[in-house]
PDB file of C-alpha atoms in Angstrom:
ATOM      1  CA  UNK A   1      94.152 120.096 115.995  1.00  0.00           C
ATOM      2  CA  UNK A   2      95.783 122.409 118.559  1.00  0.00           C
ATOM      3  CA  UNK A   3      95.751 119.627 121.165  1.00  0.00           C
ATOM      4  CA  UNK A   4      97.034 117.084 118.659  1.00  0.00           C
ATOM      5  CA  UNK A   5      99.986 119.306 117.733  1.00  0.00           C
ATOM      6  CA  UNK A   6     100.899 119.829 121.394  1.00  0.00           C
ATOM      7  CA  UNK A   7     100.698 116.095 122.048  1.00  0.00           C
ATOM      8  CA  UNK A   8     102.764 115.387 118.955  1.00  0.00           C
ATOM      9  CA  UNK A   9     105.516 117.760 120.080  1.00  0.00           C
ATOM     10  CA  UNK A  10     105.488 116.151 123.525  1.00  0.00           C
ATOM     11  CA  UNK A  11     105.755 112.642 122.040  1.00  0.00           C
ATOM     12  CA  UNK A  12     108.727 113.708 119.941  1.00  0.00           C
ATOM     13  CA  UNK A  13     110.477 115.588 122.747  1.00  0.00           C
ATOM     14  CA  UNK A  14     110.121 112.753 125.272  1.00  0.00           C
ATOM     15  CA  UNK A  15     110.824 110.021 122.685  1.00  0.00           C
ATOM     16  CA  UNK A  16     107.585 108.218 123.597  1.00  0.00           C
ATOM     17  CA  UNK A  17     107.110 104.845 121.913  1.00  0.00           C
ATOM     18  CA  UNK A  18     103.399 104.230 122.487  1.00  0.00           C
ATOM     19  CA  UNK A  19     100.349 106.453 122.805  1.00  0.00           C
ATOM     20  CA  UNK A  20      97.354 104.712 124.360  1.00  0.00           C
ATOM     21  CA  UNK A  21      93.945 106.429 124.097  1.00  0.00           C
ATOM     22  CA  UNK A  22      91.012 105.257 126.208  1.00  0.00           C
ATOM     23  CA  UNK A  23      88.203 107.734 125.502  1.00  0.00           C
ATOM     24  CA  UNK A  24      86.481 108.125 122.138  1.00  0.00           C
ATOM     25  CA  UNK A  25      86.905 111.891 122.044  1.00  0.00           C
ATOM     26  CA  UNK A  26      90.687 111.378 122.301  1.00  0.00           C
ATOM     27  CA  UNK A  27      91.055 108.867 119.484  1.00  0.00           C
ATOM     28  CA  UNK A  28      91.369 111.374 116.630  1.00  0.00           C
ATOM     29  CA  UNK A  29      93.689 113.725 118.513  1.00  0.00           C
ATOM     30  CA  UNK A  30      95.937 110.811 119.432  1.00  0.00           C
ATOM     31  CA  UNK A  31      95.882 109.534 115.853  1.00  0.00           C
ATOM     32  CA  UNK A  32      96.920 112.908 114.428  1.00  0.00           C
ATOM     33  CA  UNK A  33      99.604 113.342 117.094  1.00  0.00           C
ATOM     34  CA  UNK A  34     101.142 109.961 116.306  1.00  0.00           C
ATOM     35  CA  UNK A  35     101.168 110.725 112.560  1.00  0.00           C
ATOM     36  CA  UNK A  36     103.414 113.701 113.342  1.00  0.00           C
ATOM     37  CA  UNK A  37     106.105 111.425 114.787  1.00  0.00           C
ATOM     38  CA  UNK A  38     108.122 108.823 112.897  1.00  0.00           C
ATOM     39  CA  UNK A  39     108.313 105.901 115.314  1.00  0.00           C
ATOM     40  CA  UNK A  40     105.418 106.205 117.787  1.00  0.00           C
ATOM     41  CA  UNK A  41     102.713 103.519 117.827  1.00  0.00           C
ATOM     42  CA  UNK A  42      99.015 104.041 118.551  1.00  0.00           C
ATOM     43  CA  UNK A  43      96.870 101.831 120.779  1.00  0.00           C
ATOM     44  CA  UNK A  44      93.280 102.488 121.709  1.00  0.00           C
ATOM     45  CA  UNK A  45      90.953 100.811 124.181  1.00  0.00           C
ATOM     46  CA  UNK A  46      87.200 100.705 123.620  1.00  0.00           C
ATOM     47  CA  UNK A  47      85.226 100.569 126.871  1.00  0.00           C
ATOM     48  CA  UNK A  48      81.673 100.753 125.481  1.00  0.00           C
ATOM     49  CA  UNK A  49      79.673  98.507 123.205  1.00  0.00           C
ATOM     50  CA  UNK A  50      78.241 101.308 121.048  1.00  0.00           C
ATOM     51  CA  UNK A  51      79.315 101.119 117.386  1.00  0.00           C
ATOM     52  CA  UNK A  52      82.082 103.419 116.205  1.00  0.00           C
ATOM     53  CA  UNK A  53      81.437 105.725 113.259  1.00  0.00           C
ATOM     54  CA  UNK A  54      82.148 104.475 109.730  1.00  0.00           C
ATOM     55  CA  UNK A  55      84.624 107.335 109.146  1.00  0.00           C
ATOM     56  CA  UNK A  56      86.793 105.917 111.963  1.00  0.00           C
ATOM     57  CA  UNK A  57      87.761 103.132 109.559  1.00  0.00           C
ATOM     58  CA  UNK A  58      89.711 105.717 107.568  1.00  0.00           C
ATOM     59  CA  UNK A  59      90.516 108.330 110.195  1.00  0.00           C
ATOM     60  CA  UNK A  60      92.149 105.745 112.461  1.00  0.00           C
ATOM     61  CA  UNK A  61      94.004 103.698 109.851  1.00  0.00           C
ATOM     62  CA  UNK A  62      97.246 104.208 111.767  1.00  0.00           C
ATOM     63  CA  UNK A  63      95.994 102.341 114.842  1.00  0.00           C
ATOM     64  CA  UNK A  64      98.461  99.550 115.629  1.00  0.00           C
ATOM     65  CA  UNK A  65      96.234  97.736 118.140  1.00  0.00           C
ATOM     66  CA  UNK A  66      92.653  98.130 119.349  1.00  0.00           C
ATOM     67  CA  UNK A  67      91.761  96.656 122.718  1.00  0.00           C
ATOM     68  CA  UNK A  68      88.237  95.511 123.573  1.00  0.00           C
ATOM     69  CA  UNK A  69      87.303  95.085 127.220  1.00  0.00           C
ATOM     70  CA  UNK A  70      84.797  92.326 126.389  1.00  0.00           C
ATOM     71  CA  UNK A  71      83.805  90.022 123.502  1.00  0.00           C
ATOM     72  CA  UNK A  72      80.761  92.167 122.504  1.00  0.00           C
ATOM     73  CA  UNK A  73      83.034  95.197 122.252  1.00  0.00           C
ATOM     74  CA  UNK A  74      85.463  93.162 120.146  1.00  0.00           C
ATOM     75  CA  UNK A  75      82.669  92.430 117.661  1.00  0.00           C
ATOM     76  CA  UNK A  76      82.117  96.158 117.201  1.00  0.00           C
ATOM     77  CA  UNK A  77      85.831  96.895 116.813  1.00  0.00           C
ATOM     78  CA  UNK A  78      86.215  94.233 114.129  1.00  0.00           C
ATOM     79  CA  UNK A  79      83.739  96.195 112.009  1.00  0.00           C
ATOM     80  CA  UNK A  80      86.238  99.061 111.936  1.00  0.00           C
ATOM     81  CA  UNK A  81      89.693  97.470 112.200  1.00  0.00           C
ATOM     82  CA  UNK A  82      91.244  94.322 110.688  1.00  0.00           C
ATOM     83  CA  UNK A  83      90.715  91.413 113.071  1.00  0.00           C
ATOM     84  CA  UNK A  84      94.472  90.918 113.576  1.00  0.00           C
ATOM     85  CA  UNK A  85      94.660  94.369 115.160  1.00  0.00           C
ATOM     86  CA  UNK A  86      91.875  93.689 117.657  1.00  0.00           C
ATOM     87  CA  UNK A  87      92.654  92.160 121.061  1.00  0.00           C
ATOM     88  CA  UNK A  88      90.434  91.367 124.058  1.00  0.00           C
ATOM     89  CA  UNK A  89      91.872  92.408 127.425  1.00  0.00           C
ATOM     90  CA  UNK A  90      89.285  92.623 130.234  1.00  0.00           C
ATOM     91  CA  UNK A  91      89.539  95.420 132.767  1.00  0.00           C
ATOM     92  CA  UNK A  92      91.439  94.466 135.894  1.00  0.00           C
ATOM     93  CA  UNK A  93      91.031  95.639 139.475  1.00  0.00           C
ATOM     94  CA  UNK A  94      92.813  95.369 142.788  1.00  0.00           C
ATOM     95  CA  UNK A  95      91.398  92.348 144.625  1.00  0.00           C
ATOM     96  CA  UNK A  96      93.843  92.446 147.518  1.00  0.00           C
ATOM     97  CA  UNK A  97      92.698  90.815 150.732  1.00  0.00           C
ATOM     98  CA  UNK A  98      93.089  93.977 152.807  1.00  0.00           C
ATOM     99  CA  UNK A  99      90.152  95.570 150.973  1.00  0.00           C
ATOM    100  CA  UNK A 100      87.779  92.964 152.359  1.00  0.00           C
ATOM    101  CA  UNK A 101      89.304  93.254 155.814  1.00  0.00           C
ATOM    102  CA  UNK A 102      88.567  96.992 155.838  1.00  0.00           C
ATOM    103  CA  UNK A 103      84.938  96.550 154.798  1.00  0.00           C
ATOM    104  CA  UNK A 104      83.454  96.762 158.300  1.00  0.00           C
ATOM    105  CA  UNK A 105      85.282 100.012 159.077  1.00  0.00           C
ATOM    106  CA  UNK A 106      84.315 101.582 155.742  1.00  0.00           C
ATOM    107  CA  UNK A 107      80.698 100.538 156.260  1.00  0.00           C
ATOM    108  CA  UNK A 108      80.532 102.207 159.672  1.00  0.00           C
ATOM    109  CA  UNK A 109      82.152 105.394 158.395  1.00  0.00           C
ATOM    110  CA  UNK A 110      79.915 105.698 155.332  1.00  0.00           C
ATOM    111  CA  UNK A 111      76.640 105.024 157.122  1.00  0.00           C
ATOM    112  CA  UNK A 112      77.595 107.259 160.014  1.00  0.00           C
ATOM    113  CA  UNK A 113      78.554 110.175 157.750  1.00  0.00           C
ATOM    114  CA  UNK A 114      75.353 109.925 155.676  1.00  0.00           C
ATOM    115  CA  UNK A 115      73.113 109.168 158.691  1.00  0.00           C
ATOM    116  CA  UNK A 116      71.961 105.807 157.327  1.00  0.00           C
ATOM    117  CA  UNK A 117      70.899 103.426 160.146  1.00  0.00           C
ATOM    118  CA  UNK A 118      73.299 100.529 160.577  1.00  0.00           C
ATOM    119  CA  UNK A 119      70.439  98.018 160.562  1.00  0.00           C
ATOM    120  CA  UNK A 120      68.760  99.311 157.383  1.00  0.00           C
ATOM    121  CA  UNK A 121      69.120  97.150 154.257  1.00  0.00           C
ATOM    122  CA  UNK A 122      71.151  99.346 151.910  1.00  0.00           C
ATOM    123  CA  UNK A 123      70.802  99.096 148.134  1.00  0.00           C
ATOM    124  CA  UNK A 124      73.232 101.154 146.048  1.00  0.00           C
ATOM    125  CA  UNK A 125      73.720 101.982 142.392  1.00  0.00           C
ATOM    126  CA  UNK A 126      76.615 103.788 140.731  1.00  0.00           C
ATOM    127  CA  UNK A 127      76.814 105.317 137.283  1.00  0.00           C
ATOM    128  CA  UNK A 128      76.254 108.428 135.198  1.00  0.00           C
ATOM    129  CA  UNK A 129      72.694 109.689 135.589  1.00  0.00           C
ATOM    130  CA  UNK A 130      71.047 109.180 132.210  1.00  0.00           C
ATOM    131  CA  UNK A 131      68.097 107.102 130.963  1.00  0.00           C
ATOM    132  CA  UNK A 132      70.360 104.424 129.451  1.00  0.00           C
ATOM    133  CA  UNK A 133      71.763 103.626 132.907  1.00  0.00           C
ATOM    134  CA  UNK A 134      68.330 102.623 134.202  1.00  0.00           C
ATOM    135  CA  UNK A 135      68.098 104.665 137.403  1.00  0.00           C
ATOM    136  CA  UNK A 136      64.433 105.397 136.692  1.00  0.00           C
ATOM    137  CA  UNK A 137      63.759 101.646 136.819  1.00  0.00           C
ATOM    138  CA  UNK A 138      65.531 101.463 140.180  1.00  0.00           C
ATOM    139  CA  UNK A 139      63.358 104.246 141.615  1.00  0.00           C
ATOM    140  CA  UNK A 140      60.230 102.462 140.380  1.00  0.00           C
ATOM    141  CA  UNK A 141      61.508  99.227 141.900  1.00  0.00           C
ATOM    142  CA  UNK A 142      62.240 101.005 145.180  1.00  0.00           C
ATOM    143  CA  UNK A 143      58.600 101.986 145.482  1.00  0.00           C
ATOM    144  CA  UNK A 144      57.695  98.282 145.454  1.00  0.00           C
ATOM    145  CA  UNK A 145      60.585  97.226 147.690  1.00  0.00           C
ATOM    146  CA  UNK A 146      59.592  99.671 150.429  1.00  0.00           C
ATOM    147  CA  UNK A 147      56.166  98.041 150.617  1.00  0.00           C
ATOM    148  CA  UNK A 148      57.906  94.819 151.665  1.00  0.00           C
ATOM    149  CA  UNK A 149      61.013  96.203 153.394  1.00  0.00           C
ATOM    150  CA  UNK A 150      59.953  99.590 154.798  1.00  0.00           C
ATOM    151  CA  UNK A 151      63.309 100.206 156.503  1.00  0.00           C
ATOM    152  CA  UNK A 152      65.323  99.808 153.272  1.00  0.00           C
ATOM    153  CA  UNK A 153      67.522 102.687 152.139  1.00  0.00           C
ATOM    154  CA  UNK A 154      68.839 103.554 148.672  1.00  0.00           C
ATOM    155  CA  UNK A 155      71.957 105.398 147.515  1.00  0.00           C
ATOM    156  CA  UNK A 156      72.064 106.592 143.904  1.00  0.00           C
ATOM    157  CA  UNK A 157      75.579 107.765 143.064  1.00  0.00           C
ATOM    158  CA  UNK A 158      76.484 109.483 139.822  1.00  0.00           C
ATOM    159  CA  UNK A 159      76.433 112.795 138.004  1.00  0.00           C
ATOM    160  CA  UNK A 160      74.012 114.055 135.383  1.00  0.00           C
ATOM    161  CA  UNK A 161      76.446 115.428 132.816  1.00  0.00           C
ATOM    162  CA  UNK A 162      73.770 117.009 130.645  1.00  0.00           C
ATOM    163  CA  UNK A 163      73.554 120.795 130.458  1.00  0.00           C
ATOM    164  CA  UNK A 164      70.111 121.132 132.033  1.00  0.00           C
ATOM    165  CA  UNK A 165      70.392 118.223 134.547  1.00  0.00           C
ATOM    166  CA  UNK A 166      66.857 117.273 133.586  1.00  0.00           C
ATOM    167  CA  UNK A 167      67.162 113.559 134.275  1.00  0.00           C
ATOM    168  CA  UNK A 168      68.463 114.106 137.802  1.00  0.00           C
ATOM    169  CA  UNK A 169      65.539 116.419 138.526  1.00  0.00           C
ATOM    170  CA  UNK A 170      63.139 113.868 137.078  1.00  0.00           C
ATOM    171  CA  UNK A 171      64.489 111.102 139.307  1.00  0.00           C
ATOM    172  CA  UNK A 172      64.266 113.200 142.454  1.00  0.00           C
ATOM    173  CA  UNK A 173      60.780 114.406 141.535  1.00  0.00           C
ATOM    174  CA  UNK A 174      59.653 110.791 141.093  1.00  0.00           C
ATOM    175  CA  UNK A 175      61.024 109.881 144.525  1.00  0.00           C
ATOM    176  CA  UNK A 176      59.205 112.878 145.988  1.00  0.00           C
ATOM    177  CA  UNK A 177      55.919 111.858 144.334  1.00  0.00           C
ATOM    178  CA  UNK A 178      56.251 108.407 145.895  1.00  0.00           C
ATOM    179  CA  UNK A 179      56.960 110.016 149.274  1.00  0.00           C
ATOM    180  CA  UNK A 180      60.309 108.283 149.778  1.00  0.00           C
ATOM    181  CA  UNK A 181      62.666 111.262 150.052  1.00  0.00           C
ATOM    182  CA  UNK A 182      63.898 110.118 153.467  1.00  0.00           C
ATOM    183  CA  UNK A 183      64.822 106.726 151.995  1.00  0.00           C
ATOM    184  CA  UNK A 184      67.123 108.051 149.260  1.00  0.00           C
ATOM    185  CA  UNK A 185      70.621 109.501 149.411  1.00  0.00           C
ATOM    186  CA  UNK A 186      71.943 111.191 146.270  1.00  0.00           C
ATOM    187  CA  UNK A 187      75.684 111.450 145.661  1.00  0.00           C
ATOM    188  CA  UNK A 188      77.558 113.046 142.785  1.00  0.00           C
ATOM    189  CA  UNK A 189      81.190 112.356 141.959  1.00  0.00           C
ATOM    190  CA  UNK A 190      83.053 110.041 144.326  1.00  0.00           C
ATOM    191  CA  UNK A 191      86.848 110.107 144.454  1.00  0.00           C
ATOM    192  CA  UNK A 192      86.787 106.766 146.271  1.00  0.00           C
ATOM    193  CA  UNK A 193      83.877 104.378 145.737  1.00  0.00           C
ATOM    194  CA  UNK A 194      85.045 101.751 148.230  1.00  0.00           C
ATOM    195  CA  UNK A 195      83.145 103.205 151.260  1.00  0.00           C
ATOM    196  CA  UNK A 196      79.906 103.279 149.234  1.00  0.00           C
ATOM    197  CA  UNK A 197      80.332  99.684 148.085  1.00  0.00           C
ATOM    198  CA  UNK A 198      81.463  98.454 151.502  1.00  0.00           C
ATOM    199  CA  UNK A 199      78.334  99.887 153.146  1.00  0.00           C
ATOM    200  CA  UNK A 200      75.951  98.238 150.689  1.00  0.00           C
ATOM    201  CA  UNK A 201      74.037  95.058 151.368  1.00  0.00           C
ATOM    202  CA  UNK A 202      73.403  94.821 147.653  1.00  0.00           C
ATOM    203  CA  UNK A 203      74.817  96.569 144.598  1.00  0.00           C
ATOM    204  CA  UNK A 204      72.322  96.921 141.743  1.00  0.00           C
ATOM    205  CA  UNK A 205      73.158  97.652 138.111  1.00  0.00           C
ATOM    206  CA  UNK A 206      69.864  98.604 136.404  1.00  0.00           C
ATOM    207  CA  UNK A 207      71.532  99.602 133.127  1.00  0.00           C
ATOM    208  CA  UNK A 208      69.945  99.074 129.714  1.00  0.00           C
ATOM    209  CA  UNK A 209      73.387  98.651 128.104  1.00  0.00           C
ATOM    210  CA  UNK A 210      76.744  97.783 129.655  1.00  0.00           C
ATOM    211  CA  UNK A 211      79.853  96.626 127.812  1.00  0.00           C
ATOM    212  CA  UNK A 212      81.782  95.495 130.872  1.00  0.00           C
ATOM    213  CA  UNK A 213      80.638  96.971 134.190  1.00  0.00           C
ATOM    214  CA  UNK A 214      83.657  98.093 136.186  1.00  0.00           C
ATOM    215  CA  UNK A 215      81.521  99.229 139.132  1.00  0.00           C
ATOM    216  CA  UNK A 216      80.015  95.743 139.302  1.00  0.00           C
ATOM    217  CA  UNK A 217      83.474  94.213 139.312  1.00  0.00           C
ATOM    218  CA  UNK A 218      84.639  96.587 142.062  1.00  0.00           C
ATOM    219  CA  UNK A 219      81.668  95.494 144.165  1.00  0.00           C
ATOM    220  CA  UNK A 220      82.318  91.822 143.568  1.00  0.00           C
ATOM    221  CA  UNK A 221      85.977  92.211 144.527  1.00  0.00           C
ATOM    222  CA  UNK A 222      85.043  93.875 147.811  1.00  0.00           C
ATOM    223  CA  UNK A 223      82.582  91.118 148.685  1.00  0.00           C
ATOM    224  CA  UNK A 224      79.395  93.102 148.079  1.00  0.00           C
ATOM    225  CA  UNK A 225      76.863  90.977 146.159  1.00  0.00           C
ATOM    226  CA  UNK A 226      75.690  92.251 142.782  1.00  0.00           C
ATOM    227  CA  UNK A 227      72.460  91.819 140.880  1.00  0.00           C
ATOM    228  CA  UNK A 228      72.160  93.309 137.427  1.00  0.00           C
ATOM    229  CA  UNK A 229      70.087  93.565 134.308  1.00  0.00           C
ATOM    230  CA  UNK A 230      70.967  91.152 131.534  1.00  0.00           C
ATOM    231  CA  UNK A 231      73.380  93.405 129.659  1.00  0.00           C
ATOM    232  CA  UNK A 232      76.387  92.007 127.818  1.00  0.00           C
ATOM    233  CA  UNK A 233      78.715  93.271 130.531  1.00  0.00           C
ATOM    234  CA  UNK A 234      76.690  91.796 133.369  1.00  0.00           C
ATOM    235  CA  UNK A 235      76.404  88.401 131.708  1.00  0.00           C
ATOM    236  CA  UNK A 236      80.166  88.416 131.229  1.00  0.00           C
ATOM    237  CA  UNK A 237      80.867  89.095 134.922  1.00  0.00           C
ATOM    238  CA  UNK A 238      77.996  87.369 136.724  1.00  0.00           C
ATOM    239  CA  UNK A 239      78.058  83.603 136.416  1.00  0.00           C
ATOM    240  CA  UNK A 240      74.970  83.034 138.590  1.00  0.00           C
ATOM    241  CA  UNK A 241      71.814  83.448 136.467  1.00  0.00           C
ATOM    242  CA  UNK A 242      69.789  83.945 139.627  1.00  0.00           C
ATOM    243  CA  UNK A 243      71.487  87.339 140.031  1.00  0.00           C
ATOM    244  CA  UNK A 244      70.374  88.559 136.595  1.00  0.00           C
ATOM    245  CA  UNK A 245      67.093  90.338 135.843  1.00  0.00           C
ATOM    246  CA  UNK A 246      65.388  91.423 132.606  1.00  0.00           C
ATOM    247  CA  UNK A 247      66.211  94.867 131.270  1.00  0.00           C
ATOM    248  CA  UNK A 248      63.567  97.587 131.818  1.00  0.00           C
ATOM    249  CA  UNK A 249      61.557  95.469 134.294  1.00  0.00           C
ATOM    250  CA  UNK A 250      61.262  97.323 137.642  1.00  0.00           C
ATOM    251  CA  UNK A 251      58.883  94.718 139.089  1.00  0.00           C
ATOM    252  CA  UNK A 252      61.294  91.865 138.429  1.00  0.00           C
ATOM    253  CA  UNK A 253      64.067  94.008 139.894  1.00  0.00           C
ATOM    254  CA  UNK A 254      62.049  94.653 143.046  1.00  0.00           C
ATOM    255  CA  UNK A 255      61.174  90.979 143.430  1.00  0.00           C
ATOM    256  CA  UNK A 256      64.817  89.915 143.042  1.00  0.00           C
ATOM    257  CA  UNK A 257      66.111  92.495 145.528  1.00  0.00           C
ATOM    258  CA  UNK A 258      63.477  91.573 148.098  1.00  0.00           C
ATOM    259  CA  UNK A 259      64.153  87.862 147.696  1.00  0.00           C
ATOM    260  CA  UNK A 260      67.881  88.200 148.295  1.00  0.00           C
ATOM    261  CA  UNK A 261      67.479  90.577 151.228  1.00  0.00           C
ATOM    262  CA  UNK A 262      64.989  88.180 152.836  1.00  0.00           C
ATOM    263  CA  UNK A 263      67.277  85.167 152.207  1.00  0.00           C
ATOM    264  CA  UNK A 264      70.539  86.342 153.725  1.00  0.00           C
ATOM    265  CA  UNK A 265      72.365  82.983 153.519  1.00  0.00           C
ATOM    266  CA  UNK A 266      71.838  82.979 149.751  1.00  0.00           C
ATOM    267  CA  UNK A 267      73.047  86.567 149.598  1.00  0.00           C
ATOM    268  CA  UNK A 268      76.267  85.663 151.397  1.00  0.00           C
ATOM    269  CA  UNK A 269      76.832  82.663 149.116  1.00  0.00           C
ATOM    270  CA  UNK A 270      76.336  84.903 146.082  1.00  0.00           C
ATOM    271  CA  UNK A 271      78.808  87.460 147.444  1.00  0.00           C
ATOM    272  CA  UNK A 272      81.512  84.871 148.026  1.00  0.00           C
ATOM    273  CA  UNK A 273      81.010  83.246 144.629  1.00  0.00           C
ATOM    274  CA  UNK A 274      81.238  86.597 142.870  1.00  0.00           C
ATOM    275  CA  UNK A 275      84.295  87.665 144.847  1.00  0.00           C
ATOM    276  CA  UNK A 276      86.056  84.420 143.964  1.00  0.00           C
ATOM    277  CA  UNK A 277      85.284  84.963 140.279  1.00  0.00           C
ATOM    278  CA  UNK A 278      86.614  88.542 140.410  1.00  0.00           C
ATOM    279  CA  UNK A 279      89.793  87.408 142.115  1.00  0.00           C
ATOM    280  CA  UNK A 280      90.458  84.550 139.703  1.00  0.00           C
ATOM    281  CA  UNK A 281      89.487  86.168 136.407  1.00  0.00           C
ATOM    282  CA  UNK A 282      89.905  89.937 136.649  1.00  0.00           C
ATOM    283  CA  UNK A 283      92.992  90.744 138.688  1.00  0.00           C
ATOM    284  CA  UNK A 284      94.905  93.940 137.977  1.00  0.00           C
ATOM    285  CA  UNK A 285      98.163  92.064 137.464  1.00  0.00           C
ATOM    286  CA  UNK A 286      96.676  89.972 134.647  1.00  0.00           C
ATOM    287  CA  UNK A 287      95.424  93.074 132.819  1.00  0.00           C
ATOM    288  CA  UNK A 288      98.808  94.794 133.174  1.00  0.00           C
ATOM    289  CA  UNK A 289     100.713  91.722 131.973  1.00  0.00           C
ATOM    290  CA  UNK A 290      98.505  91.317 128.896  1.00  0.00           C
ATOM    291  CA  UNK A 291      98.755  95.006 128.046  1.00  0.00           C
ATOM    292  CA  UNK A 292     102.546  95.059 128.392  1.00  0.00           C
ATOM    293  CA  UNK A 293     102.790  91.937 126.230  1.00  0.00           C
ATOM    294  CA  UNK A 294     100.751  93.700 123.544  1.00  0.00           C
ATOM    295  CA  UNK A 295     102.975  96.785 123.765  1.00  0.00           C
ATOM    296  CA  UNK A 296     106.066  94.623 123.278  1.00  0.00           C
ATOM    297  CA  UNK A 297     104.435  92.839 120.345  1.00  0.00           C
ATOM    298  CA  UNK A 298     103.588  95.978 118.394  1.00  0.00           C
ATOM    299  CA  UNK A 299     107.033  97.467 119.049  1.00  0.00           C
ATOM    300  CA  UNK A 300     108.585  94.566 117.143  1.00  0.00           C
ATOM    301  CA  UNK A 301     106.679  95.335 113.902  1.00  0.00           C
TER     302      UNK A 301
END
């Protein structure tokens, strides 16, 4: 309530027309803040596919528009809000050509800084460290991959935001039991993910649930090929079924990674196809234009 009152006073002082909340914990504060002001409108974006709570149907009755980043997310939002208030606007990213041109330099810098051999096949994953994100499956798959590609290297990037950091310790203990500590690099928060993605031969999303997959889209835009588990978000972004793997199946994951890394021409074709799809369907300008159009629409009510 204290935060909501401060936000409300700020909205009124600055004569703000629209408040746009993106994180679930901010929805209620934003809703209360907007109720304090006569003319402000409330927009929220839902980035995850998990259902909202039933009480949101009443607590967020003053929402003017709810944005879903994918069709599965839209289905969940329509259980809370009237369908006319729900809009689908996919995330957008910068797919400028200069990002691809800088890939070689970023690759050299990243591998050099982290002492990863330039010739080693590099498999990377990015996401919060928690069981739902599937990093345990990737570690299990890595144990099989290294039997076939003993010079492969893995980067697992992401923070364990739990209090006791138990899952992170579990992952590292599992790697140690397998005897692959020298084949894994662990990174926490990254201010800029482009060097990580540029250095990768293959980006892997092992998640058990994904509503959109912004890290996958970033990889595709930079020309790094992506394989992923068959989550809603991955199936939305990845048009090539050969790049999809069953959820919670480390053996299938290992087989797919090994196949692509042993068939480099197919890997390059996949990368170019995915980059083209990212450029055509998920540009930043398109997302901005659609969002601005929605703002203008709700301001005319």
